[in-house]
Each structure stands twice: as structure tokens, then as C-alpha cells.
């Protein structure tokens, strides 16, 4: 059984092109729909009424979550779900949900003020990472190595941030790179490690880091399964750190880039996504 699927996104990148090119082999007609021109709100969702399903790949968590909410309200099968996208958008809310479900996450402190920031520095040893609660692609994530510069760094948060942009997490810096697990449905289809290329300490595919394949260990698979239990089945990039006591989940991406992971592992990720869409269409 095929169907017509909208890829709702703000641009057509490598991943979107691969998904569109692969779709025909699964009897799917996939079309890019600009997420800036949907004007949703009418219960009949005229701009999406011709589609059997919507694959939300907006880079903006906020935009993607809002569009998913309205698509679901119009009874259009939506990947990922609005609740999953909203959970991924808020790093604090996601970590809280995961921790409550027994999924290991890094230690952290919520920082809403200079007073919070000072207390976090007293409670957690340097080096530390300061990151926005709302954000992605490694932007505004800052490594704090020295106490004499930490306060100056926070000046920028305090003076340049607006409202929710000032909400930050402070957490221990974990060396060794990060691990990206690409999940489709409930299945981890590919796992790769991102390591800094030397010009930037951050481990993020969007920053051009080196990538290599990682074996799917039982401990890692159990943790990822716990993440899917919380969010529901979908298409996710689950980012983890490896610590002395085991893996911890750093964050989850609702519209993951997968070019680097596909290159490192050789896994045909677009076909895995297409098969999952076919299953959703039933």
C-alpha cells in the first residue's frame, strides 16, 4: 500500500532529497511542502488535505511542533508526533521525563538567573557546559573551563538573551565525543560516534565532526528503547555520551540529519524511513 506524503520543512537538504528519491521504490509519492506557506488552522487543513501523511522535518523545533499539532488535529498521520517534537524541543522537560522513566541522563542544574549560575558553579566541578534549554545544532553551547571567565560568559546570556533564551542548563563536560543513534519506528537502525574535528570542541554533525560506526551494544539498545517508550515510535536522532558508569542520553533530535551516520555505517536510512511510513499508513 502506497500513499502521498508531505515532507514539511523549511528547505530541501540532502536528507530530504534522499527521502524523495527513495520513495518510489515503496510506492510512495513524496513531495516537499514549505513549512512557511501552510497557513494551518482550518480543521479541514486545505494545504495538506491531499496528503495521506506528513513527515515533519522543520529544523525549528517550535515550528515543527506547532505544525504537527495542527496536522494531527486535522486527523492526518504525522511523524513525528506533536507531543514528541515538543518534548525534544525542551531539553529540561525531556531530561526530566527520561529520568523519571529510569533512562540515564547527565547531571545538570537549571539556570534562570545569575544566582542560579553561581550556585551551579559551586555544586558542579569544572569544566562545565552551559547550553540553552531551547535550541539545537550546537548553537550557543559554551564550554566553561576556568572560573575567572565563567562569569564573563554569563554576561552574554544575561544581557543578550530575551525571556526563554535566558533559560540554560549547566552540566559536566564529558569528553570522548557523542554517539548518535538513528531510530526509525522503534528500531535503532544505525549508530555512529561524532568526534570533534579539532577546530571546535562541540560534537555535532552540523559542525562537520568526524564520524565512525559504533556497534549496537545491548546496554545502548536498552537505553534507546527506554527513550522510545517515553516519546513513542518515530524518527529520532538520540544523542548519548559514554561515561565511566555507562551511557547517558544528552538530547533527542526530532528531525535528525543522517548524512554523516549513513556515510559512516553504510545503512540505507531513507529506505528504513520509507518502510516505516508505509507501516504507519497501514
PDB file of N, CA and C in Angstrom, residues 242-246:
ATOM      1  N   UNK A 242      29.130   8.550  26.506  1.00  0.00           N
ATOM      2  CA  UNK A 242      29.598   7.354  27.194  1.00  0.00           C
ATOM      3  C   UNK A 242      30.426   7.787  28.391  1.00  0.00           C
ATOM      4  N   UNK A 243      30.009   7.372  29.584  1.00  0.00           N
ATOM      5  CA  UNK A 243      30.696   7.742  30.815  1.00  0.00           C
ATOM      6  C   UNK A 243      31.271   6.486  31.481  1.00  0.00           C
ATOM      7  N   UNK A 244      31.993   6.686  32.569  1.00  0.00           N
ATOM      8  CA  UNK A 244      32.585   5.555  33.289  1.00  0.00           C
ATOM      9  C   UNK A 244      31.516   4.625  33.847  1.00  0.00           C
ATOM     10  N   UNK A 245      30.328   5.166  34.108  1.00  0.00           N
ATOM     11  CA  UNK A 245      29.247   4.354  34.673  1.00  0.00           C
ATOM     12  C   UNK A 245      28.232   3.911  33.629  1.00  0.00           C
ATOM     13  N   UNK A 246      28.481   4.223  32.355  1.00  0.00           N
ATOM     14  CA  UNK A 246      27.573   3.789  31.295  1.00  0.00           C
ATOM     15  C   UNK A 246      27.116   4.948  30.424  1.00  0.00           C
TER      16      UNK A 246
END
